[in-house]
XYZ file of N, CA and C in Angstrom:
489
model
N 18.294 5.812 -3.360
C 16.907 5.859 -4.095
C 15.959 5.069 -3.067
N 14.831 5.557 -2.900
C 13.759 4.919 -2.173
C 12.480 4.863 -3.057
N 11.871 3.672 -2.960
C 10.607 3.453 -3.678
C 9.384 3.173 -2.699
N 8.365 3.878 -2.877
C 7.185 3.793 -1.890
C 6.041 3.238 -2.776
N 5.424 2.069 -2.446
C 4.168 1.636 -3.006
C 3.009 1.918 -2.068
N 2.111 2.601 -2.534
C 0.830 2.888 -1.726
C -0.275 2.143 -2.246
N -0.911 1.241 -1.565
C -2.034 0.430 -1.992
C -3.158 0.491 -1.215
N -4.269 0.534 -1.798
C -5.656 0.427 -1.099
C -5.999 -1.147 -1.067
N -6.521 -1.567 0.106
C -6.840 -2.971 0.204
C -7.776 -3.427 -0.997
N -7.946 -4.689 -1.099
C -8.697 -5.228 -2.160
C -10.284 -5.131 -1.802
N -10.995 -5.314 -2.770
C -12.567 -5.224 -2.671
C -13.054 -6.169 -1.541
N -13.796 -5.663 -0.624
C -14.135 -6.369 0.495
C -15.790 -6.402 0.554
N -16.283 -7.412 1.369
C -17.701 -7.585 1.743
C -18.039 -6.496 2.646
N -19.198 -6.002 2.594
C -19.734 -5.095 3.629
C -20.259 -5.921 4.760
N -20.219 -7.314 4.703
C -20.322 -8.053 5.894
C -21.810 -8.342 6.228
N -21.983 -9.053 7.253
C -23.310 -9.290 7.752
C -23.742 -8.080 8.619
N -25.013 -7.926 8.784
C -25.478 -6.856 9.670
C -24.698 -7.041 11.171
N -24.329 -6.004 11.664
C -23.707 -6.086 12.923
C -22.118 -6.469 12.959
N -21.641 -6.799 11.747
C -20.199 -7.145 11.677
C -19.378 -5.943 11.839
N -18.333 -5.977 12.652
C -17.443 -4.998 12.868
C -16.640 -4.555 11.504
N -16.576 -3.373 11.303
C -15.784 -2.816 10.121
C -14.403 -3.603 9.928
N -13.761 -3.697 11.177
C -12.367 -4.236 11.276
C -12.379 -5.746 10.624
N -13.482 -6.441 10.715
C -13.484 -7.887 10.268
C -13.971 -8.181 9.053
N -14.275 -7.170 8.159
C -14.794 -7.364 6.880
C -13.924 -8.176 5.965
N -14.317 -9.332 5.271
C -13.533 -10.233 4.602
C -13.452 -9.665 3.100
N -12.433 -10.226 2.344
C -12.263 -9.979 0.938
C -13.285 -10.684 0.183
N -13.780 -10.066 -0.997
C -14.561 -10.820 -1.789
C -13.555 -11.586 -2.820
N -14.049 -12.607 -3.452
C -13.367 -13.352 -4.462
C -12.821 -12.366 -5.563
N -13.706 -11.469 -5.933
C -13.366 -10.386 -6.921
C -12.203 -9.614 -6.539
N -12.240 -9.363 -5.267
C -11.106 -8.479 -4.679
C -9.764 -9.182 -4.893
N -9.756 -10.514 -4.448
C -8.615 -11.265 -4.492
C -8.165 -11.444 -5.936
N -9.009 -11.572 -6.956
C -8.714 -11.764 -8.270
C -8.067 -10.552 -8.804
N -8.577 -9.357 -8.484
C -8.092 -7.971 -8.897
C -6.760 -7.833 -8.290
N -6.512 -8.225 -7.014
C -5.091 -8.128 -6.544
C -4.056 -9.029 -7.188
N -4.504 -10.187 -7.647
C -3.664 -10.877 -8.428
C -3.218 -10.354 -9.870
N -4.297 -9.555 -10.295
C -3.955 -8.794 -11.555
C -2.778 -7.833 -11.318
N -2.914 -7.067 -10.182
C -1.780 -6.039 -9.817
C -0.523 -6.813 -9.662
N -0.613 -8.024 -8.968
C 0.722 -8.739 -8.801
C 1.304 -9.015 -10.249
N 0.560 -9.532 -11.026
C 0.992 -9.857 -12.481
C 1.669 -8.574 -13.031
N 1.038 -7.432 -12.866
C 1.615 -6.146 -13.431
C 2.884 -5.968 -12.787
N 2.920 -6.054 -11.409
C 4.260 -5.738 -10.627
C 5.270 -6.669 -11.162
N 5.044 -7.989 -11.307
C 6.025 -8.939 -11.673
C 6.570 -8.702 -13.094
N 5.756 -8.230 -13.999
C 6.208 -7.866 -15.299
C 7.134 -6.577 -15.340
N 7.026 -5.747 -14.261
C 7.838 -4.571 -14.018
C 9.131 -5.016 -13.171
N 9.224 -6.291 -12.904
C 10.326 -6.891 -12.041
C 10.483 -6.099 -10.753
N 9.333 -5.824 -10.128
C 9.247 -5.176 -8.872
C 9.893 -5.904 -7.687
N 10.510 -5.133 -6.975
C 11.176 -5.915 -5.645
C 10.750 -5.089 -4.554
N 9.890 -5.775 -3.525
C 9.481 -5.009 -2.293
C 10.398 -5.726 -1.227
N 10.868 -4.743 -0.357
C 11.542 -5.184 0.854
C 10.701 -5.424 1.978
N 9.663 -4.692 2.181
C 8.797 -4.611 3.413
C 7.505 -4.214 3.085
N 6.437 -4.854 3.587
C 5.028 -4.594 3.497
C 4.589 -4.127 4.865
N 4.056 -2.957 5.032
C 3.330 -2.507 6.239
C 1.955 -2.550 5.999
N 1.058 -3.156 6.786
C -0.364 -3.311 6.589
C -1.097 -2.897 7.776
N -2.218 -2.336 7.461
C -3.219 -2.129 8.510
C -3.673 -3.556 9.133
N -4.016 -3.505 10.357
C -4.461 -4.859 10.899
C -5.877 -5.304 10.639
N -6.657 -4.465 9.864
C -8.020 -4.770 9.464
C -7.950 -5.959 8.598
N -8.883 -6.910 8.745
C -8.754 -8.220 7.935
C -8.659 -7.961 6.395
N -9.359 -7.083 5.852
C -9.324 -6.776 4.537
C -7.947 -6.351 3.952
N -7.351 -5.560 4.744
C -5.977 -5.078 4.424
C -4.887 -6.130 4.674
N -5.015 -6.781 5.849
C -4.060 -7.771 6.009
C -4.130 -8.976 5.006
N -5.325 -9.400 4.717
C -5.552 -10.438 3.708
C -4.969 -10.005 2.353
N -5.016 -8.710 1.991
C -4.449 -8.140 0.731
C -3.003 -8.256 0.873
N -2.394 -7.926 2.020
C -0.963 -7.942 2.208
C -0.408 -9.336 2.039
N -1.096 -10.298 2.545
C -0.596 -11.726 2.311
C -0.670 -12.218 0.935
N -1.836 -11.802 0.290
C -1.907 -12.149 -1.209
C -0.644 -11.510 -1.890
N -0.413 -10.223 -1.731
C 0.711 -9.523 -2.234
C 1.942 -10.226 -1.927
N 2.274 -10.497 -0.643
C 3.442 -11.087 -0.347
C 3.711 -12.344 -0.809
N 2.672 -13.268 -0.956
C 2.818 -14.492 -1.600
C 3.121 -14.400 -3.072
N 2.404 -13.564 -3.802
C 2.463 -13.325 -5.132
C 3.955 -12.754 -5.594
N 4.536 -11.982 -4.616
C 5.734 -11.304 -4.872
C 6.959 -12.088 -4.264
N 6.606 -13.198 -3.643
C 7.620 -14.138 -3.065
C 8.329 -13.549 -1.887
N 7.636 -12.888 -1.061
C 8.143 -12.278 0.098
C 8.089 -13.279 1.301
N 8.967 -13.128 2.300
C 8.836 -14.005 3.441
C 7.854 -13.499 4.547
N 7.491 -14.261 5.419
C 6.550 -13.969 6.444
C 7.085 -12.694 7.282
N 8.446 -12.575 7.574
C 9.011 -11.628 8.279
C 9.103 -10.173 7.463
N 8.727 -10.318 6.179
C 8.738 -9.134 5.370
C 7.347 -8.433 5.338
N 6.466 -8.855 6.107
C 5.080 -8.349 6.364
C 5.013 -7.918 7.803
N 4.628 -6.663 8.033
C 4.409 -6.166 9.416
C 3.116 -5.462 9.591
N 2.341 -5.800 10.611
C 1.094 -5.121 10.913
C 1.411 -3.895 11.693
N 0.924 -2.708 11.279
C 1.019 -1.398 11.975
C -0.431 -0.954 12.337
N -0.803 -1.037 13.430
C -2.024 -0.454 14.045
C -2.429 0.955 13.542
N -1.459 1.806 13.425
C -1.770 3.184 13.001
C -2.336 3.294 11.681
N -2.029 2.271 10.754
C -2.445 2.387 9.410
C -4.092 2.341 9.324
N -4.715 1.650 10.289
C -6.073 1.467 10.214
C -6.806 2.795 10.235
N -6.470 3.650 11.184
C -7.102 4.946 11.367
C -6.220 6.205 10.896
N -5.151 5.905 10.318
C -4.146 6.808 10.084
C -4.558 8.137 9.207
N -3.993 9.232 9.769
C -3.967 10.387 8.894
C -2.603 10.401 8.302
N -2.247 11.213 7.392
C -1.090 11.112 6.639
C 0.118 11.380 7.438
N -0.077 12.104 8.565
C 1.041 12.426 9.414
C 1.559 11.255 10.197
N 0.680 10.311 10.426
C 1.081 9.106 11.197
C 1.952 8.267 10.257
N 1.754 8.400 8.841
C 2.519 7.595 7.991
C 3.975 8.082 8.054
N 4.287 9.313 8.222
C 5.564 9.863 8.291
C 6.352 9.272 9.504
N 5.667 9.071 10.662
C 6.217 8.473 11.800
C 6.815 7.052 11.413
N 5.984 6.249 10.684
C 6.396 4.961 10.216
C 7.584 5.109 9.347
N 7.608 6.001 8.398
C 8.851 6.208 7.590
C 10.050 6.487 8.308
N 9.958 7.374 9.307
C 11.137 7.755 10.112
C 11.712 6.582 10.855
N 11.017 5.563 11.190
C 11.336 4.463 11.916
C 12.028 3.343 11.172
N 11.942 3.525 9.700
C 12.586 2.476 8.919
C 14.054 2.545 8.798
N 14.635 1.470 8.856
C 16.173 1.280 8.585
C 16.406 1.823 7.136
N 17.589 2.422 6.976
C 18.024 2.874 5.660
C 18.147 1.769 4.611
N 18.337 0.676 5.158
C 18.550 -0.625 4.242
C 17.411 -1.051 3.429
N 16.125 -0.542 3.963
C 14.993 -0.957 3.187
C 14.846 0.089 2.070
N 14.847 -0.453 0.852
C 14.944 0.350 -0.378
C 13.456 0.525 -0.890
N 12.723 -0.419 -0.744
C 11.250 -0.273 -1.208
C 10.194 -0.858 -0.367
N 9.345 0.036 -0.116
C 8.304 -0.176 0.942
C 6.915 -0.127 0.283
N 6.024 -0.986 0.790
C 4.649 -1.033 0.329
C 3.736 -0.848 1.631
N 2.889 0.041 1.428
C 1.871 0.277 2.525
C 0.509 -0.047 2.005
N -0.225 -0.888 2.732
C -1.598 -1.262 2.324
C -2.513 -0.873 3.484
N -3.380 0.024 2.955
C -4.311 0.750 3.912
C -5.619 0.987 3.409
N -6.228 2.018 3.864
C -7.636 2.382 3.572
C -7.766 3.790 3.046
N -8.830 4.049 2.305
C -9.204 5.295 2.057
C -9.932 6.051 3.096
N -9.759 7.345 3.350
C -9.159 8.275 2.514
C -7.623 8.390 2.716
N -7.056 7.752 3.769
C -5.648 7.933 4.218
C -4.791 7.686 3.103
N -4.968 6.486 2.227
C -3.978 6.244 1.363
C -3.972 7.240 -0.001
N -5.189 7.660 -0.237
C -5.230 8.734 -1.281
C -4.589 9.998 -0.763
N -4.856 10.427 0.443
C -4.324 11.605 1.070
C -2.770 11.559 1.042
N -2.416 10.403 1.363
C -0.821 10.252 1.444
C -0.165 10.368 0.013
N -0.815 9.712 -1.006
C -0.322 9.991 -2.268
C -0.358 11.401 -2.752
N -1.463 12.002 -2.400
C -1.712 13.414 -2.872
C -0.719 14.353 -2.066
N -0.257 13.914 -0.956
C 0.658 14.713 -0.148
C 1.964 14.852 -0.951
N 2.340 13.869 -1.782
C 3.476 13.893 -2.421
C 3.423 14.379 -3.909
N 2.267 14.697 -4.322
C 2.065 15.139 -5.843
C 1.503 16.522 -5.841
N 1.917 17.206 -6.948
C 1.418 18.485 -7.360
C -0.007 18.255 -8.015
N -0.043 17.269 -8.896
C -1.242 16.909 -9.646
C -2.043 15.899 -8.772
N -2.941 16.230 -8.174
C -3.686 15.394 -7.075
C -4.475 14.199 -7.998
N -4.634 13.163 -7.213
C -5.390 11.982 -7.859
C -6.783 11.946 -7.191
N -7.697 11.264 -7.929
C -8.996 10.975 -7.263
C -8.973 9.829 -6.352
N -9.913 9.641 -5.494
C -9.827 8.583 -4.518
C -9.440 7.263 -5.155
N -8.521 6.516 -4.485
C -8.032 5.284 -5.060
C -9.084 4.275 -5.029
N -9.182 3.464 -6.021
C -10.129 2.331 -5.963
C -9.455 1.136 -5.313
N -10.288 0.095 -4.962
C -9.787 -1.031 -4.190
C -8.617 -1.695 -5.186
N -7.708 -2.156 -4.668
C -6.609 -2.812 -5.179
C -5.701 -1.774 -5.963
N -6.011 -0.516 -5.898
C -5.196 0.464 -6.665
C -3.831 0.556 -5.975
N -2.850 0.874 -6.961
C -1.476 1.075 -6.351
C -0.832 2.290 -7.033
N -0.140 3.034 -6.155
C 0.643 4.101 -6.671
C 2.181 3.765 -6.253
N 3.134 4.066 -7.313
C 4.454 3.816 -7.103
C 5.124 5.261 -7.069
N 5.874 5.616 -6.074
C 6.568 6.806 -6.044
C 8.000 6.595 -5.645
N 8.821 7.383 -6.430
C 10.219 7.235 -6.166
C 10.876 8.447 -5.740
N 11.872 8.282 -4.837
C 12.569 9.411 -4.153
C 14.069 9.334 -4.284
N 14.667 10.395 -4.731
C 16.126 10.333 -4.866
C 16.772 10.729 -3.454
N 16.626 9.814 -2.553
C 17.216 10.106 -1.054
C 17.932 8.792 -0.695
N 18.753 9.043 0.422
C 19.351 7.783 1.060
C 18.613 7.295 2.184
N 17.802 8.119 2.753
C 17.213 7.697 4.127
C 15.638 7.963 4.060
N 14.802 7.307 4.693
C 13.484 7.425 4.695
C 13.076 8.708 5.387
N 13.858 9.220 6.257
C 13.621 10.466 7.007
C 13.533 11.734 6.127
N 14.100 11.420 4.809
C 14.231 12.615 3.952
C 13.030 12.744 2.998
N 12.228 11.755 2.908
C 11.171 11.854 1.917
C 10.200 13.034 1.957
N 9.846 13.425 3.289
C 8.927 14.510 3.500
C 9.374 15.791 2.736
N 10.648 15.960 2.622
C 11.194 17.139 1.949
C 11.609 17.106 0.620
N 11.642 15.700 0.242
C 12.148 15.395 -1.155
C 11.043 15.414 -2.234
N 11.479 15.690 -3.486
C 10.639 15.673 -4.565
C 10.373 14.251 -4.965
N 9.132 13.905 -5.185
C 8.803 12.512 -5.485
C 8.529 12.484 -6.992
N 8.646 11.348 -7.574
C 8.384 10.978 -9.008
C 7.290 9.863 -9.064
N 6.113 10.234 -9.598
C 5.151 9.171 -9.748
C 5.493 8.279 -10.882
N 5.842 6.986 -10.544
C 6.301 6.145 -11.571
C 5.075 5.495 -12.299
N 4.071 5.220 -11.453
C 2.809 4.708 -12.043
C 1.722 4.795 -10.994
N 0.421 4.975 -11.530
C -0.704 4.758 -10.656
C -1.709 3.786 -11.486
N -1.961 2.599 -10.771
C -2.580 1.508 -11.626
C -3.765 1.141 -10.863
N -4.846 0.780 -11.477
C -6.026 0.166 -10.821
C -6.309 -1.179 -11.815
N -6.896 -2.142 -11.147
C -7.129 -3.410 -11.770
C -8.026 -3.206 -13.121
N -8.888 -2.359 -13.037
C -9.757 -2.136 -14.317
C -8.962 -1.531 -15.524
N -7.669 -1.018 -15.129
C -6.842 -0.491 -16.325
C -5.972 -1.547 -16.934
N -6.038 -2.752 -16.297
C -5.168 -3.903 -16.853
C -5.998 -4.940 -17.645
């Protein structure tokens, strides 16, 4: 069994004029909403083995908030450049490189890529994910290389405003 958590980064500032998109910081409201998601995940006794994050500041800060809140170690968070500009096919390359010992994976990225990835696994498509939104998909497979062809089960799709 493999579990995939797909999360959009927390609410961020549009920054100062001339600020690079890559460097946009999180708003306090975004940090608070992310902690609301952490509380929800803790109530569900969620266990994450690995977080893969976009290197953009807003995504990476979201990843560190999630890691801290879920008691992950520093080595349980990895930066993957391809997540910043990723189309859904690039995500599959990431999955194929994962050791089978990883049971649950969280990806923290950006729209539209995260929404497209969730929709790639579902028959009933979702609307664009809001900031700090998270989808949990479950696969009855032994290896990450099998998820592209496997049926997924949407365990939940949660946004902070729902909690």
